Tab-separated table of C-alpha atoms (C1' of nucleotides) in Angstrom:
chain	number	residue	atom	x	y	z
W	8	UNK	CA	15.308	59.486	54.589
W	9	UNK	CA	12.286	61.844	54.566
W	10	UNK	CA	11.267	60.836	58.052
W	11	UNK	CA	8.058	62.140	59.566
W	12	UNK	CA	8.262	65.867	60.000
W	13	UNK	CA	9.081	66.926	63.536
W	14	UNK	CA	6.575	68.724	65.735
W	15	UNK	CA	8.826	71.724	65.924
W	16	UNK	CA	9.020	71.976	62.159
W	17	UNK	CA	5.275	71.640	61.775
W	18	UNK	CA	4.800	74.530	64.186
W	19	UNK	CA	7.298	76.718	62.357
W	20	UNK	CA	5.716	76.007	58.986
W	21	UNK	CA	2.197	76.640	60.242
W	22	UNK	CA	3.277	79.918	61.821
W	23	UNK	CA	5.181	80.886	58.683
W	24	UNK	CA	2.097	80.444	56.505
W	25	UNK	CA	-0.271	82.176	58.895
W	26	UNK	CA	2.051	85.135	59.432
W	27	UNK	CA	2.315	85.469	55.658
W	28	UNK	CA	-1.430	85.717	55.170
W	29	UNK	CA	-2.648	87.391	58.369
W	30	UNK	CA	0.469	89.077	59.682
W	31	UNK	CA	2.058	88.667	63.087
W	32	UNK	CA	-0.475	90.513	65.212
W	33	UNK	CA	-3.278	89.124	63.108
W	34	UNK	CA	-2.325	85.538	63.927
W	35	UNK	CA	-3.175	83.971	67.281
W	36	UNK	CA	-1.210	81.253	68.990
W	37	UNK	CA	-4.377	79.174	69.022
W	38	UNK	CA	-4.679	79.386	65.239
W	39	UNK	CA	-1.122	78.167	64.960
W	40	UNK	CA	-1.924	75.239	67.248
W	41	UNK	CA	-4.862	74.254	65.084
W	42	UNK	CA	-2.991	74.624	61.792
W	43	UNK	CA	-0.049	72.617	63.086
W	44	UNK	CA	-2.224	69.962	64.716
W	45	UNK	CA	-0.541	70.571	68.030
W	46	UNK	CA	-1.747	71.509	71.505
W	47	UNK	CA	-0.702	74.469	73.587
W	48	UNK	CA	1.607	72.374	75.702
W	49	UNK	CA	3.805	71.459	72.742
W	50	UNK	CA	3.761	74.895	71.223
W	51	UNK	CA	4.997	76.559	74.378
W	52	UNK	CA	7.416	73.746	75.033
W	53	UNK	CA	9.328	74.642	71.857
W	54	UNK	CA	8.616	78.367	71.778
W	55	UNK	CA	8.210	79.978	75.194
W	56	UNK	CA	6.971	83.221	73.623
W	57	UNK	CA	5.325	84.229	70.393
W	58	UNK	CA	8.362	86.307	69.520
W	59	UNK	CA	10.540	83.198	69.750
W	60	UNK	CA	8.318	81.657	67.133
W	61	UNK	CA	8.627	84.721	64.920
W	62	UNK	CA	12.398	84.468	65.184
W	63	UNK	CA	12.222	80.811	64.165
W	64	UNK	CA	10.094	81.690	61.137
W	65	UNK	CA	12.529	84.395	60.053
W	66	UNK	CA	15.372	81.955	60.524
W	67	UNK	CA	13.521	79.486	58.336
W	68	UNK	CA	13.320	82.052	55.533
W	69	UNK	CA	16.983	82.939	56.001
W	70	UNK	CA	18.121	79.362	55.585
W	71	UNK	CA	15.760	78.595	52.701
W	72	UNK	CA	16.430	81.502	50.364
W	73	UNK	CA	18.600	79.337	48.147
W	74	UNK	CA	16.425	76.296	47.669
W	75	UNK	CA	13.153	78.154	47.942
W	76	UNK	CA	13.851	81.142	45.730
W	77	UNK	CA	17.188	81.340	43.961
W	78	UNK	CA	17.947	77.790	42.939
W	79	UNK	CA	14.726	77.150	40.952
W	80	UNK	CA	15.393	80.317	38.959
W	81	UNK	CA	19.113	79.741	38.470
W	82	UNK	CA	18.402	76.258	37.156
W	83	UNK	CA	16.293	77.657	34.323
W	84	UNK	CA	18.262	80.802	33.594
W	85	UNK	CA	22.006	81.223	33.245
W	86	UNK	CA	22.362	84.832	32.175
W	87	UNK	CA	23.108	86.814	35.346
W	88	UNK	CA	20.944	89.814	34.483
W	89	UNK	CA	18.044	87.625	33.430
W	90	UNK	CA	18.436	85.710	36.676
W	91	UNK	CA	17.605	88.913	38.517
W	92	UNK	CA	14.429	89.405	36.524
W	93	UNK	CA	13.661	85.730	36.895
W	94	UNK	CA	13.745	86.112	40.658
W	95	UNK	CA	11.480	89.146	40.410
W	96	UNK	CA	9.137	87.156	38.219
W	97	UNK	CA	8.851	84.513	40.947
W	98	UNK	CA	7.236	87.134	43.142
W	99	UNK	CA	4.884	88.066	40.327
W	100	UNK	CA	3.810	84.451	40.133
W	101	UNK	CA	3.309	84.366	43.887
W	102	UNK	CA	1.006	87.364	43.560
W	103	UNK	CA	-1.016	85.735	40.813
W	104	UNK	CA	-1.116	82.277	42.350
W	105	UNK	CA	-2.651	83.497	45.605
W	106	UNK	CA	-4.726	86.308	44.122
W	107	UNK	CA	-2.631	89.097	45.620
W	108	UNK	CA	-3.036	87.907	49.182
W	109	UNK	CA	0.661	87.111	49.527
W	110	UNK	CA	3.562	89.475	49.101
W	111	UNK	CA	7.101	89.411	50.426
W	112	UNK	CA	7.090	87.472	53.708
W	113	UNK	CA	9.961	89.511	55.084
W	114	UNK	CA	8.681	92.899	53.940
W	115	UNK	CA	5.273	92.424	55.503
W	116	UNK	CA	6.738	91.466	58.847
W	117	UNK	CA	9.377	94.189	58.664
W	118	UNK	CA	6.812	96.982	58.589
W	119	UNK	CA	4.604	95.348	61.162
W	120	UNK	CA	7.052	94.489	63.922
W	121	UNK	CA	10.201	96.558	63.500
W	122	UNK	CA	8.958	99.178	65.964
W	123	UNK	CA	7.417	96.918	68.547
W	124	UNK	CA	9.924	94.028	68.459
W	125	UNK	CA	13.412	95.490	68.175
W	126	UNK	CA	14.974	92.101	68.854
W	127	UNK	CA	13.574	90.854	65.563
W	128	UNK	CA	15.140	93.530	63.386
W	129	UNK	CA	18.539	91.856	63.112
W	130	UNK	CA	16.995	88.758	61.578
W	131	UNK	CA	14.773	90.774	59.251
W	132	UNK	CA	17.861	92.672	58.162
W	133	UNK	CA	19.792	89.476	57.675
W	134	UNK	CA	17.095	88.230	55.311
W	135	UNK	CA	17.228	91.463	53.327
W	136	UNK	CA	21.017	91.346	53.278
W	137	UNK	CA	21.091	87.848	51.848
W	138	UNK	CA	18.638	88.818	49.119
W	139	UNK	CA	20.631	91.919	48.243
W	140	UNK	CA	23.867	89.972	48.212
W	141	UNK	CA	22.469	87.390	45.789
W	142	UNK	CA	21.423	90.127	43.365
W	143	UNK	CA	24.699	91.938	43.855
W	144	UNK	CA	26.556	88.815	42.768
W	145	UNK	CA	24.430	88.619	39.618
W	146	UNK	CA	25.338	92.193	38.792
W	147	UNK	CA	28.997	91.507	39.437
W	148	UNK	CA	28.790	88.489	37.148
W	149	UNK	CA	27.697	90.908	34.419
W	150	UNK	CA	30.098	93.615	35.545
W	151	UNK	CA	31.399	94.351	32.065
W	152	UNK	CA	27.944	95.277	30.767
W	153	UNK	CA	27.433	98.034	33.297
W	154	UNK	CA	29.100	101.425	33.520
W	155	UNK	CA	32.221	101.242	35.645
W	156	UNK	CA	31.031	103.872	38.081
W	157	UNK	CA	27.927	102.031	39.282
W	158	UNK	CA	27.932	100.239	42.634
W	159	UNK	CA	26.516	96.703	42.259
W	160	UNK	CA	25.374	96.674	45.859
W	161	UNK	CA	23.472	99.934	45.420
W	162	UNK	CA	21.711	98.619	42.323
W	163	UNK	CA	20.864	95.410	44.175
W	164	UNK	CA	19.405	97.348	47.098
W	165	UNK	CA	17.462	99.510	44.671
W	166	UNK	CA	16.114	96.381	42.994
W	167	UNK	CA	14.855	95.119	46.343
W	168	UNK	CA	13.208	98.478	47.062
W	169	UNK	CA	11.388	98.355	43.720
W	170	UNK	CA	10.304	94.782	44.398
W	171	UNK	CA	8.932	95.597	47.839
W	172	UNK	CA	7.175	98.736	46.674
W	173	UNK	CA	5.731	97.012	43.632
W	174	UNK	CA	4.395	94.152	45.740
W	175	UNK	CA	2.801	96.611	48.140
W	176	UNK	CA	1.003	98.470	45.357
W	177	UNK	CA	-0.195	95.305	43.651
W	178	UNK	CA	-1.479	93.798	46.864
W	179	UNK	CA	-3.430	96.960	47.575
W	180	UNK	CA	-4.950	97.222	44.108
W	181	UNK	CA	-5.482	93.485	43.751
W	182	UNK	CA	-3.973	93.759	40.292
W	183	UNK	CA	-0.684	92.697	38.767
W	184	UNK	CA	-0.363	95.943	36.868
W	185	UNK	CA	1.506	98.087	39.422
W	186	UNK	CA	4.004	95.304	40.034
W	187	UNK	CA	4.492	94.610	36.347
W	188	UNK	CA	4.807	98.291	35.523
W	189	UNK	CA	7.369	98.773	38.287
W	190	UNK	CA	9.445	95.866	37.027
W	191	UNK	CA	9.125	97.090	33.443
W	192	UNK	CA	10.496	100.486	34.424
W	193	UNK	CA	13.252	98.810	36.429
W	194	UNK	CA	14.170	96.862	33.322
W	195	UNK	CA	14.224	100.081	31.348
W	196	UNK	CA	16.728	101.408	33.866
W	197	UNK	CA	18.911	98.304	33.568
W	198	UNK	CA	18.780	98.584	29.787
W	199	UNK	CA	19.763	102.211	29.848
W	200	UNK	CA	22.651	101.395	32.177
W	201	UNK	CA	23.789	98.664	29.843
W	202	UNK	CA	23.220	100.743	26.704
W	203	UNK	CA	25.232	103.609	28.160
W	204	UNK	CA	28.040	101.156	28.759
W	205	UNK	CA	28.122	99.356	25.410
W	206	UNK	CA	28.385	102.666	23.582
W	207	UNK	CA	31.874	102.779	25.082
W	208	UNK	CA	32.880	99.118	24.905
W	209	UNK	CA	32.267	95.915	22.976
W	210	UNK	CA	28.720	94.883	21.984
W	211	UNK	CA	27.198	91.999	23.880
W	212	UNK	CA	24.741	89.253	23.076
W	213	UNK	CA	21.096	90.283	22.790
W	214	UNK	CA	19.135	90.030	26.026
W	215	UNK	CA	16.565	87.303	26.487
W	216	UNK	CA	13.100	88.065	27.728
W	217	UNK	CA	12.192	85.940	30.756
W	218	UNK	CA	9.193	84.671	28.855
W	219	UNK	CA	11.411	83.097	26.228
W	220	UNK	CA	13.242	81.031	28.800
F	11	UNK	CA	-11.685	131.099	63.575
F	12	UNK	CA	-9.547	128.279	64.963
F	13	UNK	CA	-12.308	127.144	67.296
F	14	UNK	CA	-11.679	124.391	69.798
F	15	UNK	CA	-10.963	121.155	68.014
F	16	UNK	CA	-13.939	118.841	67.839
F	17	UNK	CA	-14.084	115.563	69.702
F	18	UNK	CA	-14.368	113.682	66.448
F	19	UNK	CA	-11.229	115.306	65.095
F	20	UNK	CA	-9.286	114.613	68.252
F	21	UNK	CA	-10.193	110.954	67.971
F	22	UNK	CA	-9.155	110.787	64.321
F	23	UNK	CA	-5.849	112.483	65.004
F	24	UNK	CA	-5.066	110.288	67.984
F	25	UNK	CA	-5.877	107.164	65.981
F	26	UNK	CA	-3.850	108.440	63.034
F	27	UNK	CA	-0.748	108.906	65.175
F	28	UNK	CA	-1.102	105.606	67.016
F	29	UNK	CA	-1.714	103.624	63.822
F	30	UNK	CA	1.386	105.225	62.349
F	31	UNK	CA	3.617	104.121	65.207
F	32	UNK	CA	2.054	100.837	66.338
F	33	UNK	CA	0.021	99.780	63.336
F	34	UNK	CA	-3.670	98.991	63.198
F	35	UNK	CA	-3.693	95.673	65.026
F	36	UNK	CA	-1.063	96.964	67.398
F	37	UNK	CA	-3.282	99.810	68.569
F	38	UNK	CA	-6.141	99.251	70.993
F	39	UNK	CA	-9.324	101.257	71.160
F	40	UNK	CA	-8.531	101.976	74.804
F	41	UNK	CA	-5.185	103.523	73.836
F	42	UNK	CA	-6.990	105.755	71.390
F	43	UNK	CA	-9.414	106.833	74.113
F	44	UNK	CA	-6.548	107.767	76.395
F	45	UNK	CA	-4.579	109.615	73.709
F	46	UNK	CA	-7.633	111.563	72.585
F	47	UNK	CA	-8.783	112.299	76.137
F	48	UNK	CA	-12.140	110.757	75.397
F	49	UNK	CA	-14.213	107.990	76.955
F	50	UNK	CA	-15.515	104.864	75.307
F	51	UNK	CA	-18.977	106.287	74.944
F	52	UNK	CA	-17.811	109.126	72.722
F	53	UNK	CA	-15.468	106.988	70.711
F	54	UNK	CA	-18.160	104.480	69.778
F	55	UNK	CA	-20.675	107.247	69.274
F	56	UNK	CA	-18.639	108.595	66.348
F	57	UNK	CA	-17.099	105.323	65.170
F	58	UNK	CA	-19.253	102.235	65.716
F	59	UNK	CA	-16.385	99.932	64.764
F	60	UNK	CA	-12.617	100.127	64.730
F	61	UNK	CA	-12.669	99.778	60.963
F	62	UNK	CA	-14.817	102.906	60.688
F	63	UNK	CA	-12.089	104.741	62.529
F	64	UNK	CA	-9.469	103.362	60.169
F	65	UNK	CA	-11.506	104.615	57.217
F	66	UNK	CA	-11.711	108.053	58.820
F	67	UNK	CA	-7.942	108.119	59.296
F	68	UNK	CA	-7.343	107.165	55.669
F	69	UNK	CA	-9.799	109.819	54.598
F	70	UNK	CA	-7.893	112.329	56.687
F	71	UNK	CA	-4.682	111.495	54.821
F	72	UNK	CA	-6.498	111.661	51.505
F	73	UNK	CA	-7.783	115.160	52.133
F	74	UNK	CA	-4.514	116.432	53.623
F	75	UNK	CA	-2.005	115.362	50.974
F	76	UNK	CA	-1.848	118.875	49.563
F	77	UNK	CA	-1.370	120.945	52.688
F	78	UNK	CA	0.517	118.262	54.591
F	79	UNK	CA	2.934	117.066	51.936
F	80	UNK	CA	2.889	118.775	48.548
F	81	UNK	CA	2.304	122.421	49.322
F	82	UNK	CA	5.264	122.906	51.721
F	83	UNK	CA	7.568	121.446	49.078
F	84	UNK	CA	6.064	123.298	46.118
F	85	UNK	CA	6.436	126.575	47.982
F	86	UNK	CA	10.183	126.104	48.252
F	87	UNK	CA	10.827	124.491	44.893
F	88	UNK	CA	9.522	125.454	41.492
F	89	UNK	CA	11.324	123.069	39.159
F	90	UNK	CA	8.939	120.157	38.528
F	91	UNK	CA	11.587	117.432	38.644
F	92	UNK	CA	13.136	118.859	41.779
F	93	UNK	CA	9.687	119.023	43.319
F	94	UNK	CA	9.539	115.240	43.025
F	95	UNK	CA	12.817	114.820	44.844
F	96	UNK	CA	11.752	117.453	47.331
F	97	UNK	CA	8.696	115.364	48.173
F	98	UNK	CA	10.881	112.286	48.546
F	99	UNK	CA	13.192	114.249	50.789
F	100	UNK	CA	10.250	115.041	53.097
F	101	UNK	CA	9.986	111.341	53.830
F	102	UNK	CA	13.702	111.198	54.522
F	103	UNK	CA	13.257	113.940	57.076
F	104	UNK	CA	10.355	112.077	58.618
F	105	UNK	CA	12.609	109.040	59.005
F	106	UNK	CA	15.343	111.075	60.667
F	107	UNK	CA	13.034	113.167	62.835
F	108	UNK	CA	11.439	110.146	64.479
F	109	UNK	CA	14.490	107.907	64.446
F	110	UNK	CA	13.134	105.525	61.817
F	111	UNK	CA	9.990	104.681	63.753
F	112	UNK	CA	7.758	106.297	61.153
F	113	UNK	CA	7.490	105.458	57.487
F	114	UNK	CA	4.706	105.941	54.982
F	115	UNK	CA	1.383	105.989	56.866
F	116	UNK	CA	-0.463	104.533	53.910
F	117	UNK	CA	2.101	101.894	53.017
F	118	UNK	CA	2.270	100.504	56.528
F	119	UNK	CA	-1.487	100.130	56.746
F	120	UNK	CA	-1.734	98.783	53.201
F	121	UNK	CA	0.389	95.740	53.975
F	122	UNK	CA	-1.215	95.179	57.345
F	123	UNK	CA	-4.913	95.332	56.518
F	124	UNK	CA	-5.402	94.790	52.805
F	125	UNK	CA	-6.053	91.075	53.300
F	126	UNK	CA	-8.189	91.224	56.424
F	127	UNK	CA	-10.164	94.414	55.680
F	128	UNK	CA	-11.107	94.420	51.994
F	129	UNK	CA	-13.440	97.361	52.530
F	130	UNK	CA	-10.437	99.534	53.316
F	131	UNK	CA	-8.555	98.856	50.109
F	132	UNK	CA	-10.411	101.394	48.008
F	133	UNK	CA	-9.376	104.208	50.321
F	134	UNK	CA	-5.797	102.974	50.529
F	135	UNK	CA	-5.751	102.883	46.747
F	136	UNK	CA	-7.224	106.349	46.519
F	137	UNK	CA	-4.387	107.666	48.665
F	138	UNK	CA	-1.805	105.985	46.443
F	139	UNK	CA	-3.572	107.273	43.330
F	140	UNK	CA	-3.487	110.853	44.528
F	141	UNK	CA	0.205	110.590	45.307
F	142	UNK	CA	0.957	109.075	41.918
F	143	UNK	CA	-1.114	111.681	40.138
F	144	UNK	CA	0.737	114.528	41.823
F	145	UNK	CA	4.076	113.112	40.687
F	146	UNK	CA	2.708	112.382	37.245
F	147	UNK	CA	1.788	116.049	36.878
F	148	UNK	CA	5.330	117.052	37.818
F	149	UNK	CA	6.686	114.772	35.131
F	150	UNK	CA	4.244	116.149	32.606
F	151	UNK	CA	5.314	119.667	33.544
F	152	UNK	CA	8.830	118.635	32.506
F	153	UNK	CA	7.614	116.594	29.570
F	154	UNK	CA	10.118	118.040	27.111
F	155	UNK	CA	13.079	116.856	29.168
F	156	UNK	CA	12.079	113.205	29.021
F	157	UNK	CA	12.144	110.814	26.078
F	158	UNK	CA	8.868	110.904	24.183
F	159	UNK	CA	8.205	107.207	24.658
F	160	UNK	CA	8.090	107.221	28.460
F	161	UNK	CA	4.757	107.097	30.263
F	162	UNK	CA	4.639	109.771	32.995
F	163	UNK	CA	2.170	107.746	35.007
F	164	UNK	CA	4.424	104.674	34.917
F	165	UNK	CA	7.410	106.696	36.100
F	166	UNK	CA	5.297	108.196	38.869
F	167	UNK	CA	4.144	104.766	40.013
F	168	UNK	CA	7.729	103.545	39.896
F	169	UNK	CA	8.786	106.514	42.010
F	170	UNK	CA	6.215	105.570	44.635
F	171	UNK	CA	7.411	101.955	44.616
F	172	UNK	CA	10.999	103.093	45.209
F	173	UNK	CA	9.837	105.387	48.003
F	174	UNK	CA	7.874	102.653	49.751
F	175	UNK	CA	10.633	100.085	49.386
F	176	UNK	CA	13.299	102.511	50.521
F	177	UNK	CA	11.298	103.459	53.599
F	178	UNK	CA	10.804	99.806	54.454
F	179	UNK	CA	14.508	99.043	54.254
F	180	UNK	CA	15.528	102.089	56.266
F	181	UNK	CA	12.991	101.406	58.986
F	182	UNK	CA	14.289	97.861	59.301
F	183	UNK	CA	17.951	98.832	59.412
F	184	UNK	CA	17.344	101.929	61.529
F	185	UNK	CA	19.596	103.806	59.162
F	186	UNK	CA	18.995	106.417	56.478
F	187	UNK	CA	21.422	104.733	54.112
F	188	UNK	CA	19.084	102.334	52.293
F	189	UNK	CA	16.566	105.101	51.721
F	190	UNK	CA	19.175	107.583	50.570
F	191	UNK	CA	20.836	105.029	48.317
F	192	UNK	CA	17.514	104.102	46.759
F	193	UNK	CA	16.692	107.727	46.051
F	194	UNK	CA	20.195	108.321	44.689
F	195	UNK	CA	19.769	105.469	42.222
F	196	UNK	CA	16.309	106.744	41.313
F	197	UNK	CA	17.861	110.117	40.570
F	198	UNK	CA	20.466	108.417	38.432
F	199	UNK	CA	17.613	106.893	36.453
F	200	UNK	CA	15.903	110.269	36.027
F	201	UNK	CA	19.176	111.785	34.902
F	202	UNK	CA	19.776	109.055	32.370
F	203	UNK	CA	16.250	109.512	31.032
F	204	UNK	CA	16.825	113.238	30.722
F	205	UNK	CA	20.317	112.838	29.305
F	206	UNK	CA	19.066	110.402	26.668
F	207	UNK	CA	16.523	113.005	25.683
F	208	UNK	CA	18.750	116.061	25.449
F	209	UNK	CA	21.099	114.236	23.146
F	210	UNK	CA	18.259	114.465	20.609
F	211	UNK	CA	16.841	117.900	21.421
F	212	UNK	CA	17.773	121.276	22.812
F	213	UNK	CA	19.958	121.537	25.949
F	214	UNK	CA	18.206	122.563	29.141
F	215	UNK	CA	19.214	124.474	32.249
F	216	UNK	CA	21.430	122.618	34.687
F	217	UNK	CA	19.557	120.643	37.362
F	218	UNK	CA	19.551	121.868	40.934
F	219	UNK	CA	20.351	119.580	43.810
F	220	UNK	CA	17.626	119.643	46.470
F	221	UNK	CA	20.252	120.644	49.006
F	222	UNK	CA	20.995	123.842	47.140
F	223	UNK	CA	17.390	124.969	47.388
C	23	DG	C1'	7.265	65.838	74.831
C	24	DT	C1'	2.483	66.109	75.015
C	25	DC	C1'	-1.877	66.512	77.393
C	26	DT	C1'	-5.902	69.332	79.760
C	27	DA	C1'	-7.300	73.061	82.143
C	28	DT	C1'	-7.070	77.657	83.230
C	29	DA	C1'	-5.103	81.940	84.713
C	30	DG	C1'	-4.919	86.899	83.822
C	31	DA	C1'	-4.851	90.624	80.792
C	32	DA	C1'	-6.470	93.110	76.853
C	33	DG	C1'	-9.231	93.097	72.955
C	34	DG	C1'	-13.674	95.237	70.655
C	35	DA	C1'	-18.112	96.474	71.600
C	36	DT	C1'	-22.770	97.514	74.137
C	37	DA	C1'	-26.353	99.359	77.595
C	38	DG	C1'	-28.437	102.754	79.761
C	39	DA	C1'	-28.162	106.866	82.790
C	40	DC	C1'	-27.422	111.734	82.304
D	7	DG	C1'	-22.817	113.784	73.102
D	8	DT	C1'	-20.701	112.052	76.999
D	9	DC	C1'	-20.581	109.259	81.135
D	10	DT	C1'	-19.854	104.625	83.805
D	11	DA	C1'	-20.134	99.994	84.007
D	12	DT	C1'	-19.716	95.760	82.009
D	13	DC	C1'	-20.247	91.863	78.615
D	14	DC	C1'	-18.019	88.489	75.914
D	15	DT	C1'	-14.276	86.990	73.263
D	16	DT	C1'	-9.642	86.383	72.278
D	17	DC	C1'	-5.114	86.744	73.546
D	18	DT	C1'	-0.565	85.095	75.459
D	19	DA	C1'	1.109	82.284	78.696
D	20	DT	C1'	1.352	78.889	82.765
D	21	DA	C1'	0.525	74.715	85.868
D	22	DG	C1'	0.727	70.246	86.617
D	23	DA	C1'	-0.630	65.471	85.315
D	24	DC	C1'	0.867	61.848	82.207
DNA sequence: GTCTATAGAAGGATAGAC
DNA sequence: GTCTATCCTTCTATAGAC
């Protein structure tokens, strides 16, 4: 196995990386050709329009959320709440590794194209939904630590909002501080939720910092 | 007073509105000419490059945060914590009024241009800083309600992150729900902070919902 | 499936008259 | 300060040979 990568896949991966750095409107089809080592004929053979290519990129992210994001974290961390903060920490590392040039691939595209390309919104939404669902499951796995009245899905959505906002502020300032501060406050919220709960029920094991794992 | 609006101002306002809807790369200089009722000669007389125009738009937002955003809310609401949620509610109304086409003018541009136009970042940051500072002051005005150990500036930054993330998710889904849910969870956090505090100090007056004001 | 060549529109920006 | 005309580049997309 591991045959030579198909032309189509090379195009999708080149477009994915360029969209991530330069955005959709900031990336030309000719740049994608160059990066993929492919000529115009092939590009338009597989993707008749640029929007088709955007859809393929978003589909790539949708199908790779497990192996690309969740699985590496879940392998290292077993505690469901710490898994959430482990996922968030992956984005922090992405920020640092590429000097704040890269943020959330979906979030960037969402703001840029959701007005002008309505046909793309469903796939953007599907990416967000999968992310939220993964976090929701983590919260449900730690259901007994949280107050009964909280909605896991709402907390998961909120967590995504904090992530996206924190990434935006750190990319603008070219500093990890806004992101780290946002996540620190989010953790404070989680801890207060959990503390409010354990005052009414059984004590739980002490939480692990992601840096100890 | 109220003299005829200057050509320069008409250009800035036209660019501001077009950037808000279509983004920076999605807006052409010719569209701006048409919207402002101005010819190319005038446009390039005032703004030699498109980036100069972007800087002028960001400067417009920077100088109008008080009269455009804060003052209308502060007039209606006097409680400092409710002022924060009143400001957030202004964005909710913006979402609804324009059917989720419009989000945060600064946030949209921040993600789109912060890689490709480094000279614009300082002004983007300055807009964020002013917003955060305004919220920080509200928190400080209610300092006694919050636990002593919290950092007002951190909470203000966190509030902005939630706002930006919530706007992003609602614009993508074309529904107010993600935004409203995010703000509801943020309010839950504020209430837990305040509740944790009053258990150690004097009781305070009951909070007002923004809808009662 | 991939190649070369190119159409046709729109992009940002400039020159020079008035 | 504003006008018209236009330059040059880049863009998305197509045609037709191989």
